Coordinates of C-alpha atoms in Angstrom, one line a residue:
A1 CA 10.0 2.0 1.3
S2 CA 7.7 0.8 3.8
S3 CA 6.7 -2.4 2.3
L4 CA 10.5 -4.0 2.0
G5 CA 11.3 -2.1 5.2
E6 CA 11.9 -5.6 6.7
E7 CA 14.8 -6.6 4.3
T8 CA 16.9 -3.6 5.6
K9 CA 18.9 -3.3 8.8
D10 CA 18.0 -1.4 11.6
P11 CA 14.7 -0.9 10.0
K12 CA 13.4 1.2 13.2
R13 CA 15.4 4.0 11.9
T14 CA 16.3 3.3 8.3
A15 CA 12.7 2.5 7.2
P16 CA 11.3 5.8 8.7
K17 CA 14.0 7.7 7.2
A18 CA 13.6 6.2 3.7
I19 CA 9.9 7.1 3.5
L20 CA 10.4 10.5 4.4
R21 CA 12.9 10.7 1.8
A22 CA 10.8 8.9 -1.2
V23 CA 7.5 11.2 -0.2
T24 CA 9.9 14.3 -0.1
A25 CA 11.3 13.5 -3.6
S26 CA 7.7 12.4 -5.0
F27 CA 6.2 15.7 -3.8
V28 CA 9.4 18.0 -5.0
L29 CA 9.4 16.2 -8.4
G30 CA 5.6 15.6 -9.0
G31 CA 5.5 19.3 -8.4
L32 CA 8.1 20.5 -10.8
I33 CA 6.9 18.3 -13.2
L34 CA 3.1 20.1 -12.8
L35 CA 4.9 23.2 -13.1
G36 CA 6.9 22.9 -15.9
G37 CA 4.0 21.8 -17.7
L38 CA 2.2 24.8 -16.7
L39 CA 4.9 27.1 -18.2
A40 CA 5.4 24.6 -21.3
A41 CA 1.6 24.9 -22.4
P42 CA 1.2 27.2 -25.4
D43 CA -2.0 28.4 -24.0
L44 CA -3.5 27.8 -20.9
S45 CA -7.1 28.5 -21.8
D46 CA -7.0 25.5 -24.5
P47 CA -10.0 23.2 -23.4
K48 CA -7.3 20.1 -24.4
V49 CA -5.1 21.3 -21.3
G50 CA -7.9 20.3 -18.8
A51 CA -9.5 17.6 -20.9
A52 CA -9.1 13.8 -20.1
G53 CA -7.5 12.9 -23.2
G54 CA -5.0 16.0 -23.0
G55 CA -3.4 17.0 -19.9
L56 CA 0.3 16.8 -19.9
Q57 CA 0.5 14.2 -22.8
Y58 CA -1.3 17.1 -24.8
I59 CA 1.4 19.6 -23.9
V60 CA 4.4 17.3 -24.4
L61 CA 3.3 16.9 -28.2
S62 CA 2.5 20.2 -28.5
V63 CA 5.6 21.7 -27.4
L64 CA 8.2 18.8 -28.3
G65 CA 6.5 17.7 -31.6
G66 CA 5.7 14.7 -33.2
P67 CA 8.9 12.3 -33.1
F68 CA 10.6 13.9 -29.6
G69 CA 7.3 13.9 -27.9
E70 CA 6.6 10.5 -28.6
A71 CA 9.7 9.3 -27.8
F72 CA 9.2 11.2 -24.5
L73 CA 6.0 9.6 -23.5
A74 CA 7.0 6.0 -24.6
C75 CA 9.8 6.6 -21.8
I76 CA 6.8 7.6 -19.6
V77 CA 5.0 4.7 -20.0
V78 CA 8.3 2.5 -19.2
A79 CA 8.2 4.5 -16.3
V80 CA 4.5 3.8 -15.4
I81 CA 5.3 -0.1 -15.8
V82 CA 8.2 0.2 -13.4
C83 CA 5.8 1.6 -10.9
A84 CA 3.4 -0.9 -11.7
L85 CA 5.9 -3.7 -10.9
A86 CA 7.0 -1.9 -7.7
V87 CA 3.4 -2.1 -6.7
H88 CA 3.1 -5.6 -7.5
A89 CA 6.6 -6.4 -5.5
A90 CA 5.0 -4.5 -2.2
A91 CA 1.8 -6.2 -2.7
I92 CA 3.5 -9.6 -3.0
R93 CA 6.0 -9.2 0.1
M94 CA 2.7 -8.1 2.3
M95 CA 1.0 -11.2 0.9
F96 CA 4.1 -13.3 1.4
A97 CA 4.8 -11.9 5.2
M98 CA 1.1 -12.2 6.4
A99 CA 0.7 -15.7 5.1
R100 CA 3.9 -16.4 6.8
D101 CA 2.5 -15.5 9.9
N102 CA -0.8 -17.3 9.3
N103 CA -2.9 -14.2 8.7
L104 CA -4.6 -15.2 5.5
P105 CA -6.7 -17.7 4.3
F106 CA -4.4 -20.7 2.3
S107 CA -1.6 -19.0 4.3
R108 CA 0.3 -22.3 3.9
Q109 CA 0.3 -22.4 0.2
L110 CA 0.5 -18.5 -0.1
S111 CA 4.1 -18.7 1.8
K112 CA 5.6 -21.3 0.0
V113 CA 8.8 -20.1 -1.3
D114 CA 10.4 -22.0 -4.6
P115 CA 13.6 -23.7 -3.6
V116 CA 15.6 -22.5 -6.5
R117 CA 14.4 -19.0 -7.3
R118 CA 13.9 -18.5 -3.2
T119 CA 10.5 -16.2 -4.4
P120 CA 7.0 -16.6 -3.1
T121 CA 5.9 -18.0 -6.2
V122 CA 2.2 -18.6 -5.5
A123 CA 1.9 -15.2 -4.0
A124 CA 3.1 -13.6 -7.2
I125 CA 0.6 -15.8 -9.1
V126 CA -2.3 -14.7 -6.9
I127 CA -1.2 -10.8 -7.0
G128 CA -1.1 -11.2 -10.6
V129 CA -4.4 -12.7 -11.2
I130 CA -5.9 -10.1 -9.0
A131 CA -4.4 -7.6 -10.8
L132 CA -5.7 -8.6 -14.1
I133 CA -9.4 -9.2 -13.1
P134 CA -10.4 -5.4 -12.9
L135 CA -8.8 -4.8 -16.3
I136 CA -11.0 -7.7 -17.9
V137 CA -14.1 -6.5 -16.3
N138 CA -13.3 -2.7 -17.3
V139 CA -13.6 -4.1 -21.0
M140 CA -17.0 -4.7 -20.6
Q141 CA -18.0 -2.2 -18.1
P142 CA -15.5 0.8 -18.4
A143 CA -17.1 2.5 -15.4
I144 CA -15.7 -0.6 -13.4
F145 CA -12.3 1.4 -13.9
T146 CA -13.2 4.4 -12.0
I147 CA -14.4 2.8 -9.2
V148 CA -11.4 0.6 -8.7
S149 CA -9.1 3.4 -8.8
S150 CA -11.0 5.6 -6.0
I151 CA -11.4 2.3 -3.9
S152 CA -7.8 1.7 -4.0
I153 CA -7.0 5.0 -2.6
V154 CA -9.9 4.9 -0.1
L155 CA -8.4 1.4 1.3
I156 CA -4.6 3.0 1.6
Y157 CA -6.2 5.8 3.7
L158 CA -7.8 3.1 5.9
S159 CA -4.7 0.9 6.2
Y160 CA -3.1 4.5 7.2
L161 CA -5.8 5.1 9.7
L162 CA -5.4 1.2 11.4
V163 CA -1.8 2.7 12.2
T164 CA -2.5 6.2 13.0
V165 CA -5.4 5.8 15.1
P166 CA -4.3 3.3 17.7
M167 CA -0.8 5.2 17.6
L168 CA -2.7 8.6 18.8
R169 CA -5.0 6.5 21.6
N170 CA -1.7 5.0 23.0
R171 CA 0.1 8.6 23.0
F172 CA -2.9 9.8 25.0
R173 CA -2.9 6.6 26.9
R174 CA 1.1 7.4 27.6
K175 CA 2.1 4.4 25.8
W176 CA 3.5 5.6 23.0
P177 CA 6.6 6.1 22.3
L178 CA 7.7 2.9 23.7
K179 CA 10.0 2.4 26.5
E180 CA 12.9 0.5 25.3
E181 CA 14.7 -1.9 27.6
E182 CA 18.0 -2.1 25.8
A183 CA 20.0 1.7 25.4
G184 CA 20.4 3.0 22.1
K185 CA 18.4 0.5 20.6
A186 CA 15.1 3.4 20.4
G187 CA 13.8 4.0 17.0
F188 CA 12.9 6.9 14.8
S189 CA 10.9 9.4 16.4
L190 CA 9.9 12.9 15.4
G191 CA 10.1 14.0 19.2
K192 CA 7.8 16.6 20.5
W193 CA 6.3 16.8 16.7
G194 CA 4.8 13.4 17.1
L195 CA 1.9 14.2 18.7
P196 CA 0.5 17.2 16.2
V197 CA 1.6 15.1 13.3
N198 CA -0.2 12.1 14.5
I199 CA -3.1 14.3 14.9
L200 CA -2.9 15.8 11.5
A201 CA -2.4 12.2 10.0
V202 CA -5.7 10.7 11.7
L203 CA -8.1 14.1 10.7
W204 CA -6.4 13.9 7.2
G205 CA -7.1 10.3 6.5
G206 CA -10.6 10.5 8.1
A207 CA -11.5 13.5 6.0
M208 CA -9.7 12.2 3.1
T209 CA -11.6 8.6 3.2
L210 CA -15.2 10.0 3.6
N211 CA -14.5 12.5 0.6
L212 CA -13.1 9.8 -1.8
I213 CA -15.7 7.2 -0.8
W214 CA -18.8 9.9 -0.9
P215 CA -21.2 8.4 -3.8
R216 CA -20.9 11.2 -6.2
Q217 CA -22.6 10.4 -9.7
E218 CA -20.1 12.9 -11.2
I219 CA -17.5 10.8 -10.0
Y220 CA -18.6 7.0 -9.7
N221 CA -21.2 7.3 -12.5
S222 CA -20.5 10.1 -14.9
V223 CA -21.5 8.2 -18.2
P224 CA -24.6 6.2 -19.1
P225 CA -25.5 3.7 -17.9
C226 CA -26.6 5.2 -14.5
E227 CA -26.7 2.6 -12.1
W228 CA -27.3 2.9 -8.4
Y229 CA -24.8 0.2 -7.7
L230 CA -22.1 2.0 -9.7
Q231 CA -22.9 5.3 -8.0
W232 CA -22.6 3.2 -4.6
G233 CA -19.8 1.2 -5.7
G234 CA -17.1 2.6 -3.7
V235 CA -19.4 2.4 -0.5
L236 CA -20.6 -1.1 -1.2
F237 CA -17.0 -2.5 -1.7
V238 CA -15.0 -0.9 1.4
G239 CA -17.9 -1.9 3.4
A240 CA -18.0 -5.4 2.3
A241 CA -14.2 -5.2 2.5
V242 CA -14.1 -4.0 6.4
V243 CA -17.3 -6.2 7.5
G244 CA -15.7 -9.4 6.1
G245 CA -12.3 -8.7 7.2
T246 CA -13.8 -8.1 10.5
L247 CA -15.6 -11.4 10.7
L248 CA -12.9 -13.1 9.7
Y249 CA -10.4 -11.8 11.9
R250 CA -12.8 -12.3 14.6
L251 CA -14.1 -15.5 14.1
K252 CA -10.6 -17.5 12.5
I253 CA -7.5 -15.6 12.0
R254 CA -7.0 -14.3 15.6
H255 CA -7.3 -17.9 16.7
Q256 CA -4.8 -19.4 14.5
T257 CA -1.9 -16.2 14.0
G258 CA 1.8 -17.1 14.4
V259 CA 4.6 -17.9 12.4
L260 CA 4.2 -21.2 10.4
A261 CA 6.6 -24.1 11.7
E262 CA 8.6 -24.1 8.3
H263 CA 9.3 -20.7 8.3
A264 CA 10.3 -20.5 11.6
A265 CA 13.9 -20.7 12.9
A266 CA 14.9 -23.4 15.4
V267 CA 16.6 -22.2 18.3
E268 CA 17.9 -23.9 21.3
A269 CA 15.6 -24.4 24.3
H270 CA 18.4 -23.2 26.4
P271 CA 21.4 -22.1 24.2
S272 CA 25.0 -22.4 26.4
P273 CA 27.6 -19.7 25.9
G274 CA 29.2 -19.8 22.7
S275 CA 26.7 -22.0 20.9
A276 CA 25.5 -21.6 17.7
R277 CA 22.2 -20.7 16.8
T278 CA 20.6 -23.4 14.2
E279 CA 20.5 -22.0 11.1
P280 CA 16.9 -21.6 9.3
S281 CA 15.6 -23.4 6.4
A282 CA 15.8 -21.9 2.9
E283 CA 12.2 -20.6 2.9
A284 CA 12.5 -19.1 6.4
Q285 CA 15.9 -17.2 5.1
L286 CA 13.4 -15.5 2.9
A287 CA 12.4 -12.9 5.5
S288 CA 16.6 -11.9 5.0
D289 CA 16.5 -11.6 1.6
P290 CA 15.4 -9.6 -1.0
V291 CA 12.1 -11.0 -2.8

């Protein structure tokens, strides 16, 4: 809902509402699944209910039996694949948008749009290759998978903090909400709940980031071989990403940011009344077309 918000009409109003609906639906449906699993479990004291190889999968097979249980799990596999494709779509869209605005290395290549399919082919291939690398490494070192899983959640919380912290600062400096110049163009607002929700978001994001990145051996290196770089893998990777990203921005990206010429719509400098705006190229229209 958030990554594809640019593709919608009036995103200032529709995107936040879509995000709230998505989060609410996920919370309700996820809670019902967990509640249903607990109620359906034949024996909650069974150690397999809490084991890594058991859980809901074990309960489904125990309650529904072999054929029906396996068919149900097959549907879950399809659902997981669909979710993975949704994540890929969001990652591709984000890479294209950042490259289009010249905010990534090799932006010109990453922002190329196929003239026939009208999709960012290069960005799609790069995201696919990046997604395969952890799976290949995991074959030789299974502990890497746990580190990657934890790191991915930490980076999500950090990306939220990059929004909630500056927003909270602007609230205290009386610079948020923005004063819209045009009447009736104000976006979605929580009203008086905006400040407390913003404070809670910052506190929650900071606490969860610290909690997830803390180098516990039980989480990051629970099985032999016990190596220091595995236990500190989350801290090392996130630290390298933050430092590397900051240096890249300070030394290069901030000096070149701006929509690439091939993606910018050509507009007359001083259009006369009634004159039509020049139509953008097929590549530039990607911003208003689904990926």
